[in-house]
XYZ file of C-alpha atoms in Angstrom:
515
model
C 79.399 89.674 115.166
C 76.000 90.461 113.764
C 74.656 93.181 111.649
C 70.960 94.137 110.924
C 69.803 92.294 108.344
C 68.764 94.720 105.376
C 65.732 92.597 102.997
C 66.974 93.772 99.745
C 65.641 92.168 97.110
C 67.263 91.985 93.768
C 64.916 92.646 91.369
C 66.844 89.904 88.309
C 66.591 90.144 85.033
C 64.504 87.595 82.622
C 66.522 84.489 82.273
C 66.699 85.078 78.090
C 68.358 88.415 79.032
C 70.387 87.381 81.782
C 71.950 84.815 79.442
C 72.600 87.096 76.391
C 74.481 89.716 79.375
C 76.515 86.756 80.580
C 77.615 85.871 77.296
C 78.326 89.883 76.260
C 80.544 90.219 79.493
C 82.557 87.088 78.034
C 82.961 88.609 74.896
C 86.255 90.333 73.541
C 85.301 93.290 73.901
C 86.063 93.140 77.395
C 88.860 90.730 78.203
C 89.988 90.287 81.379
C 92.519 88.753 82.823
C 95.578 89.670 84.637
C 96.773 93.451 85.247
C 99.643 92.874 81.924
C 97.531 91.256 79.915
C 94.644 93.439 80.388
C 97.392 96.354 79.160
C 97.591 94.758 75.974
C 94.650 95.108 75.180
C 93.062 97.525 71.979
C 92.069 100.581 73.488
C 89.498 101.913 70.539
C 86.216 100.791 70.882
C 85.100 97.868 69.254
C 81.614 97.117 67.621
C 79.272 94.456 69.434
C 75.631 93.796 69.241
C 73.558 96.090 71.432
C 72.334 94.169 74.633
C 68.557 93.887 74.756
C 68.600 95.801 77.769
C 66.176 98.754 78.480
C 67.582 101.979 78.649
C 68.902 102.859 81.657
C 71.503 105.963 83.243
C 73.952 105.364 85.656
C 74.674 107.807 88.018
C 77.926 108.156 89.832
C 79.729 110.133 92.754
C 83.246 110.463 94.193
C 84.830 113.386 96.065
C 87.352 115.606 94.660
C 89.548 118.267 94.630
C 86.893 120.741 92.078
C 83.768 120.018 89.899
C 85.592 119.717 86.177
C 84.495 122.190 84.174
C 84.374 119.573 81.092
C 82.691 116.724 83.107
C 79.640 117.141 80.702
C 81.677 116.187 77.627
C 82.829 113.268 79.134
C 80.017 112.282 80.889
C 78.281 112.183 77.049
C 81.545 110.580 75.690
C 81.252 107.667 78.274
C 77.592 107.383 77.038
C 78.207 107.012 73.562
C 80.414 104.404 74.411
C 78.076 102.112 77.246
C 75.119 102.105 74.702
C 76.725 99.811 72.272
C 78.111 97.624 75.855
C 75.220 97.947 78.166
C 72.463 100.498 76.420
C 73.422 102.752 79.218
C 73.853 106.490 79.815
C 76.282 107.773 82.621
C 76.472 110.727 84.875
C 79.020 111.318 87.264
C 79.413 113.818 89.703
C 82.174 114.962 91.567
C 81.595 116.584 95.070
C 84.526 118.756 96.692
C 86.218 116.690 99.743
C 84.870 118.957 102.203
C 81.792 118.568 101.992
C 81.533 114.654 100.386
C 80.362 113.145 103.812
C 77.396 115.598 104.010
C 76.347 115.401 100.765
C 75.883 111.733 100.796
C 74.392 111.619 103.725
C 71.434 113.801 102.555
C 71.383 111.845 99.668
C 70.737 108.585 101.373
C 68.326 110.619 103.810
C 66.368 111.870 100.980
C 66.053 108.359 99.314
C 67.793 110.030 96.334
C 67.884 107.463 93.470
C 71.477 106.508 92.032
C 73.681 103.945 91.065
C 77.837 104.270 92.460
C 79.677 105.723 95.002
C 82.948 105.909 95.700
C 83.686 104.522 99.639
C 86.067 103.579 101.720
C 87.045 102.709 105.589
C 88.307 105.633 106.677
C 84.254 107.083 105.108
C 81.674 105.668 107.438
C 82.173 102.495 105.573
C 80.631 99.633 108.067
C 77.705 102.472 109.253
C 76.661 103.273 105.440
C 76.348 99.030 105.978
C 74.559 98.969 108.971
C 72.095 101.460 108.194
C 71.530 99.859 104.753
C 72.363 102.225 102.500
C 74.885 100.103 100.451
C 73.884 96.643 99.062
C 75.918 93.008 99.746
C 77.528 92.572 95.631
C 78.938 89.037 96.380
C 76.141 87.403 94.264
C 76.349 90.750 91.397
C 80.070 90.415 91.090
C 79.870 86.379 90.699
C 76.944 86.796 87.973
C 78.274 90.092 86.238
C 81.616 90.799 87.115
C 83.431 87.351 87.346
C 86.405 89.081 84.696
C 86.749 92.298 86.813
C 87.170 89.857 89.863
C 89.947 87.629 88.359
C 92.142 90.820 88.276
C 91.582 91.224 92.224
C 94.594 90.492 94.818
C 92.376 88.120 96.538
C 93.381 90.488 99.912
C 91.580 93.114 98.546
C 88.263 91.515 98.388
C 88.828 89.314 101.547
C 90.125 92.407 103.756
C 87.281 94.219 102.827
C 84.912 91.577 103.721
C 82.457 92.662 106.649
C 80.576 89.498 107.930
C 81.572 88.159 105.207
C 80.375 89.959 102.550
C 81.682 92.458 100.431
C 79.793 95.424 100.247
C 82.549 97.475 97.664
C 84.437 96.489 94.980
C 87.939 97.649 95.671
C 89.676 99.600 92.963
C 92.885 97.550 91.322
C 96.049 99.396 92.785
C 98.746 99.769 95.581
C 97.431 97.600 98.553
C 99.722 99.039 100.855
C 99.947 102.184 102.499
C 103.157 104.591 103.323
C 102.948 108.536 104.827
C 105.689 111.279 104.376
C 105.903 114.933 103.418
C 105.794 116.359 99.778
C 108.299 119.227 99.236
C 108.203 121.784 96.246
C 110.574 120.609 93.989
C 111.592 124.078 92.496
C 112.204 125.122 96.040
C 114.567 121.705 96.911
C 116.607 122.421 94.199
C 116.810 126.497 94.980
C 118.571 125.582 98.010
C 120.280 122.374 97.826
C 118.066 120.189 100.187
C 119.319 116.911 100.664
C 115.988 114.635 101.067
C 117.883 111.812 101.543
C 118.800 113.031 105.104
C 115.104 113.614 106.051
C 114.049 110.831 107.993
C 112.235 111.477 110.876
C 110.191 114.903 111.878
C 113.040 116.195 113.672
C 114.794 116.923 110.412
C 112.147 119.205 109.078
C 112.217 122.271 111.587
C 115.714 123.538 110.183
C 114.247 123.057 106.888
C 110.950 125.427 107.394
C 113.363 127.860 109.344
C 115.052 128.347 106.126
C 111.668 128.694 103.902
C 110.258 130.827 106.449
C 112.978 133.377 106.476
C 114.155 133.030 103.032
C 110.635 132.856 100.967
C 108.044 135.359 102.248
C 104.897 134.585 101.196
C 105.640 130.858 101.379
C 104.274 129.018 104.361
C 106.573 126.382 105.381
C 103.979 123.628 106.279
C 100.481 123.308 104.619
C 97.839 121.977 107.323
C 94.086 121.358 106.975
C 92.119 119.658 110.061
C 92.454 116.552 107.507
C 95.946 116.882 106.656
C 98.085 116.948 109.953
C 100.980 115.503 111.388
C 98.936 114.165 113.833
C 96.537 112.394 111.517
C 99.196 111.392 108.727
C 102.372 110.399 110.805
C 101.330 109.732 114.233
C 98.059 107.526 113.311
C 100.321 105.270 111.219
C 103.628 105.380 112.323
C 102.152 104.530 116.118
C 98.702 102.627 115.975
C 96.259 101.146 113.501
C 92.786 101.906 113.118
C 90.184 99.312 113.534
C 86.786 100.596 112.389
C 84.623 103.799 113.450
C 84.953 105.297 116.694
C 87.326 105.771 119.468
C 89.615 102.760 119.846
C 93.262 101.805 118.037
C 95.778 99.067 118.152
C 99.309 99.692 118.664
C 100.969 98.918 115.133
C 102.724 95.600 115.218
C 101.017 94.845 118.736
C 101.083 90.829 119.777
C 98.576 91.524 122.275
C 95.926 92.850 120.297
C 94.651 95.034 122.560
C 92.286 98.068 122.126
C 93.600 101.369 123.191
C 91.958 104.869 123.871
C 94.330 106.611 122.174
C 93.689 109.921 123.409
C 95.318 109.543 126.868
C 97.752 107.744 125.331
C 101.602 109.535 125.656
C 102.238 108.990 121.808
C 98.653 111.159 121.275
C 99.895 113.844 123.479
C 103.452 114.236 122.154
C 101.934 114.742 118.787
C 99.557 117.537 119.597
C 102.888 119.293 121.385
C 104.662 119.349 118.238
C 101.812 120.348 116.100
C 101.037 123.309 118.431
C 104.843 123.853 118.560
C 105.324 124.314 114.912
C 101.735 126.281 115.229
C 103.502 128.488 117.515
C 106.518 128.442 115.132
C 105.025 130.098 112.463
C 105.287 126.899 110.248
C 101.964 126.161 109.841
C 99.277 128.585 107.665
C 96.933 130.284 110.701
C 93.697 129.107 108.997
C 94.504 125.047 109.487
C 91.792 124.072 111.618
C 89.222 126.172 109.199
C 90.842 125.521 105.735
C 88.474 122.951 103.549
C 90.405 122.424 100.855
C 94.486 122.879 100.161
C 94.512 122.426 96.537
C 94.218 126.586 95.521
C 96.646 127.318 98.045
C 98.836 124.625 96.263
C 98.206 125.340 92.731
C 99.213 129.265 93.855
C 102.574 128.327 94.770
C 101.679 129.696 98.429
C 103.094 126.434 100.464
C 106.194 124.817 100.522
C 105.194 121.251 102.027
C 102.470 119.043 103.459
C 102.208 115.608 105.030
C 100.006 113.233 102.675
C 99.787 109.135 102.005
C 102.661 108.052 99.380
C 102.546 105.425 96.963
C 105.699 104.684 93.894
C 105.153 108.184 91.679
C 102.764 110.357 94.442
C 104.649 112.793 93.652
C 103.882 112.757 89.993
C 100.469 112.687 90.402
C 100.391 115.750 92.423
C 102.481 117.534 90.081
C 99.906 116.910 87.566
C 97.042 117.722 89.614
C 98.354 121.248 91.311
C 100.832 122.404 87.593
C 103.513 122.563 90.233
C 106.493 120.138 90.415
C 106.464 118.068 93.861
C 109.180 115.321 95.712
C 108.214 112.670 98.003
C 109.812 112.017 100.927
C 108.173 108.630 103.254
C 108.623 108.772 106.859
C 106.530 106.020 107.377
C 107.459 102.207 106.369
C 104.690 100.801 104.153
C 101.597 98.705 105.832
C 98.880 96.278 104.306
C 96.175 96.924 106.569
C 92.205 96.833 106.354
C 91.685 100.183 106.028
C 94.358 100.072 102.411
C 92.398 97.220 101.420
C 89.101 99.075 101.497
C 90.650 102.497 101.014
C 89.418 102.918 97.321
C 86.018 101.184 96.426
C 82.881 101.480 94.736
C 79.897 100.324 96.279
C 75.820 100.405 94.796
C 73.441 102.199 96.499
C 70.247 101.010 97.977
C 67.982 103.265 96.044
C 69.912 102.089 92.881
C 67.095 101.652 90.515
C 68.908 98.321 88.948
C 72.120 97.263 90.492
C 72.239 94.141 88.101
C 73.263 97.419 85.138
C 75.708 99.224 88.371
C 77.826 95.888 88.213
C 78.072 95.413 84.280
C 79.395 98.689 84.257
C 81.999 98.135 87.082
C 83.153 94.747 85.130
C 83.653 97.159 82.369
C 85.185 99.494 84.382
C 87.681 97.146 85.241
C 88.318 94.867 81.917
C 87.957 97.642 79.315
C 91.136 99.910 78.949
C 89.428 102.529 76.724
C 86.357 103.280 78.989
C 88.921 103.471 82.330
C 90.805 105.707 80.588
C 87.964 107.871 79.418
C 86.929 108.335 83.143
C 90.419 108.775 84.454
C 91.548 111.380 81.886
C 89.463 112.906 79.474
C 88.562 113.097 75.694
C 92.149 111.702 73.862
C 93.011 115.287 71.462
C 91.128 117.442 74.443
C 92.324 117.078 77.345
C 95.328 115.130 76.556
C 97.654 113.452 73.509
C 99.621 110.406 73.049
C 102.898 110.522 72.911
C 103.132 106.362 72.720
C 100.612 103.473 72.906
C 100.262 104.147 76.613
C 101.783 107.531 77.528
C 100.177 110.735 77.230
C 101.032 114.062 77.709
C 98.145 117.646 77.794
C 97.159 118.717 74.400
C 99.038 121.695 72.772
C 97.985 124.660 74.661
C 96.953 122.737 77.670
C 98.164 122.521 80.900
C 97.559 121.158 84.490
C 95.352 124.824 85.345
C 93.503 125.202 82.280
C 92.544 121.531 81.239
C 89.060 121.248 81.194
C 89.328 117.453 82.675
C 91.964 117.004 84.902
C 90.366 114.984 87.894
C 93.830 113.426 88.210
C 92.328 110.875 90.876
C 92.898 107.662 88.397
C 92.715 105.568 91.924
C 89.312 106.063 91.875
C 88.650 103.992 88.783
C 88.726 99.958 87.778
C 91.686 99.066 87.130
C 95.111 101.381 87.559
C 97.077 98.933 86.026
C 95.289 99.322 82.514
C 96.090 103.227 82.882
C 97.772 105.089 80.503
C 101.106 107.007 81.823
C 101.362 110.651 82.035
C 105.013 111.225 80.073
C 106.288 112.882 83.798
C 105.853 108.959 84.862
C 108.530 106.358 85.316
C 107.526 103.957 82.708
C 108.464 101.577 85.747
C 105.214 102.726 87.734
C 103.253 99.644 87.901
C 106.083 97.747 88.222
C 107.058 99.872 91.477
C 103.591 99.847 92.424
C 104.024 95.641 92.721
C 107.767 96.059 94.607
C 106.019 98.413 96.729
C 103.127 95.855 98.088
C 105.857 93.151 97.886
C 107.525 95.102 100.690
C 105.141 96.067 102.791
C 104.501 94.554 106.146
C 100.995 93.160 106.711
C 99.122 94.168 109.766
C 97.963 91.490 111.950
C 94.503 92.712 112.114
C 94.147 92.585 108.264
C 90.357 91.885 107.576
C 88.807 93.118 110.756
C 85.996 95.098 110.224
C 84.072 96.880 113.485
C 80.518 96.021 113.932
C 78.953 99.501 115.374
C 75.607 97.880 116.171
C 75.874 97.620 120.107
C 77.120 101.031 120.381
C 75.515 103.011 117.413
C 74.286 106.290 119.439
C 77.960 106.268 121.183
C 79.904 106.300 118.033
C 77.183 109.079 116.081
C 77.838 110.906 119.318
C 81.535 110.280 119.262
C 82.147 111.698 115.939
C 80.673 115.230 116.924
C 83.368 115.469 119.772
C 85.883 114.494 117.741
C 84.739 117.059 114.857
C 84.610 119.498 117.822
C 88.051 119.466 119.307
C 90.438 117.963 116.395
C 90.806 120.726 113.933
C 91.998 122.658 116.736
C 94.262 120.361 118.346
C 95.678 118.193 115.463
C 96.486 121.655 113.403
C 98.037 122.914 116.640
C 95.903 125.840 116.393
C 95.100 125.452 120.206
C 97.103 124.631 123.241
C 96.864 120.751 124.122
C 97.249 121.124 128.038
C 94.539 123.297 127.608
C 92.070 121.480 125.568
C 93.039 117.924 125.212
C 91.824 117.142 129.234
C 88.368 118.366 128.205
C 87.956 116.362 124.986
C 88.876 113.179 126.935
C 86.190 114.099 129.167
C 83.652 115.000 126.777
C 84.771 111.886 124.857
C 84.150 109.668 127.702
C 80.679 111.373 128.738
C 79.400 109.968 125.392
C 80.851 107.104 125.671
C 84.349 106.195 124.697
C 85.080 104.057 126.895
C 81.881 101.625 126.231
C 83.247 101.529 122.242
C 86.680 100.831 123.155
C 85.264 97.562 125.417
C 83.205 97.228 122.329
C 85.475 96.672 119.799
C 88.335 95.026 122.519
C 85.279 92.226 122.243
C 84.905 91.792 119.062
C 88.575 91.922 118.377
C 89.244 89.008 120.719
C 86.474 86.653 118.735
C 87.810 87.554 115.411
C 91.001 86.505 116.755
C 89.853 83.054 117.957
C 87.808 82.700 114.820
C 90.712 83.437 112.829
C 93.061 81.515 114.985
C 95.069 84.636 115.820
């Protein structure tokens, strides 16, 4: 494979300061070495010489759930902090999921300077590449980050590898991925459900008969066009992605072959039982329209929804919404290429010094005090310690009125120097390594699509797909009906051209790789 080659030019630093930086990110200030021993270490600040850097401000995006209305005070409290490291300022931003991918784009577009962004596989990862917008860090991260690297799962850097570069540094955490339904917990408990017997789909329809005639007001299944059980079970329990486009492998396939999934039987038995529970009255009527679930959560207005599972998901989501969740996995857990690049943070083109973008992401990922400042707030504002590394909200606070309650810690460095919230098992991280431990590793793990030779077919491909999925993965709309015309439209713009594509490429990464 070959990718257009992008002549970025790093402009470096004078060799006096270079050396001085070196020797700062060495310093014990910011230790780093494995995931326990980088718990241990002090989480108050610490006093070092100020770098004789120029001043500089680091600006940062990531999607989420709502702007926080405190994200100033933090923003100034991370500041006051990176001066002392790095003489830097920082901003970040946080842009609702709905409307992340649009955003960015018109940000690259525009040429608009900044620093960090969060990215990932599943996001346009290896076209944000192609089209240059995101720099190679191979070179950064060996010169400014070698600490923060030492803490990688050396799969997590090599699966996200795309000709052999890595163009994001992947966030420290779960490297395996696992889909199943989240329940309210109040409502489990109202009427005796057994989770333990729900282990395929077919055990949920008695379930939301129940909720829909016994809790009016409560819709049994919560459904967005991103949060389906077409898109959460079906994609994983059936095939694996590999890269943008049209195009999957069957999971656990020998034969490596490339499949159009849409006339595929699998692909048409899910859009029958998503237009079946549709038709059911299980699912909310706004699905293929509705942007964001988290209101509609936080109100108490659904009773369930499909989502990706990790040890204490649940947790998290209980903190996030001020509602008390369950987690049930219908899905066994996978190491794939899209978990290994599912959380990372690349540097932008029209960063205005990367060299300052990577410092900060070693810190990021060595010091436990700043990752905690990013992850949760101001300690005594938006939350209290109840032990060296569990916290609870501050008196008065809760999940709904916290001024800082991202709750998306997975964005961030290092998860394994985060503090626990006291609803955690204080077994977490030690779940989170059982967890990857058990999890089967796809045989495709590190293949990353090259999108070059078909460019204007994918582009076109994803405004078919936007077209006719909401609609058909929601169940809002009746499959026989509509599913024969996407596979048509999909195939005027060229489907079948990316699946050949990618079956190419796939069969010389295998013989490269010796598969």
């Amino acid at each position: 494979m070959s990718i257009m080659k992008k002549g970025l030019m790093l402009a470096m630093l004078p060799a006096l300061t270079l050396s001085f930086v070196l020797a700062g990110c060495s310093s014990s200030d910011t230790p780093a070495a494995s995931p326990s021993a980088a718990a241990n270490n002090s989480t108050k600040p610490a006093e070092s010489q100020k770098p004789q850097l120029p001043p500089y401000t680091i600006k940062m995006f990531v999607p989420g759930a709502v702007a926080q209305k405190d994200q100033d005070l933090v923003n100034q409290e991370i500041s006051k902090y990176l001066k002392d490291k790095i003489n830097a300022s920082f901003e970040l931003t946080v842009i609702d999921w709905g409307s992340w991918k649009d955003k960015m784009n018109l940000k690259f577009a525009s040429n608009e300077p900044f620093d960090l962004l969060y990215t990932a596989n599943w996001d346009n990862y290896s076209t944000k590449i192609q089209q240059g917008n995101i720099i190679p860090l191979n070179d950064l991260i060996d010169k400014f980050a070698p600490e923060a690297k030492k803490q990688l799962n050396p799969a997590l850097l090599e699966g996200g590898k795309f000709n052999g570069k890595n163009y994001g540094f992947p966030v420290n955490k779960e490297i395996a991925s696992q889909f199943g339904i989240m329940l309210r917990k109040d409502l489990v408990d109202k009427y005796k459900i057994d989770t333990t017997k729900i282990k395929t789909l077919d055990d949920l329809p008695p379930i939301f008969d129940m909720i829909k005639e016994k809790e009016p007001g409560v819709t049994p299944l919560l459904m967005n066009k991103d949060t389906t059980v077409v898109n959460r079970i079906f994609d994983t329990q059936d095939f694996e992605g590999v890269g943008d486009g049209f195009g999957k492998v069957k999971r656990g396939s020998t034969d490596f072959k490339v499949i159009d999934v849409l006339t595929t039987p699998e692909y048409k038995k899910a859009l029958d039982l998503a237009r079946k529970w549709f038709l059911a009255g299980y699912v909310n009527k706004d699905a293929a329209t509705l942007q964001d679930m988290n209101g509609v959560m936080k109100a108490g207005k659904g009773f369930s929804y499909f989502e990706q599972l990790k040890p204490g998901k649940d947790a998290e989501v209980s903190l996030a919404t001020g509602i008390q969740w369950v987690q049930v996995e219908l899905t066994k857990p996978l190491i794939s290429t899209s978990d290994t690049t599912g959380a990372m943070t690349s540097i932008s083109r029209t960063s205005k010094d990367p060299e300052r973008a990577m410092m900060f992401l070693n810190l990021l990922h060595t010091d436990k005090y700043l990752v905690n400042l990013i992850s949760f707030g101001i300690e005594g504002k938006h939350y209290v310690k109840k032990s060296d590394n569990v916290i609870d909200f501050a008196p008065g606070v809760d999940a709904k009125t916290s001024g800082y309650n991202l709750n998306q810690p997975w964005l961030f460095g290092n998860q394994f120097n985060d503090y626990l919230w006291a609803s955690e098992s204080p077994q977490k991280w030690d779940n989170f390594k059982k967890f990857n431990e058990s999890a089967e590793t796809s045989k495709v793990l590190g293949f990353i699509f090259d999108t070059t030779n078909v460019k204007s077919e994918v582009a076109a491909g994803v405004n078919v797909y936007n077209e006719y999925y909401p609609g058909l993965h929601t169940g809002t709309v009746d499959p026989n009906e509509v599913l024969p015309k996407f596979i048509d439209k999909a195939k005027s713009v060229g489907s079948e051209k990316i699946v050949a594509e990618k079956q190419k490429q796939l069969d010389e990464w295998m013989k490269a790789n010796k598969k």
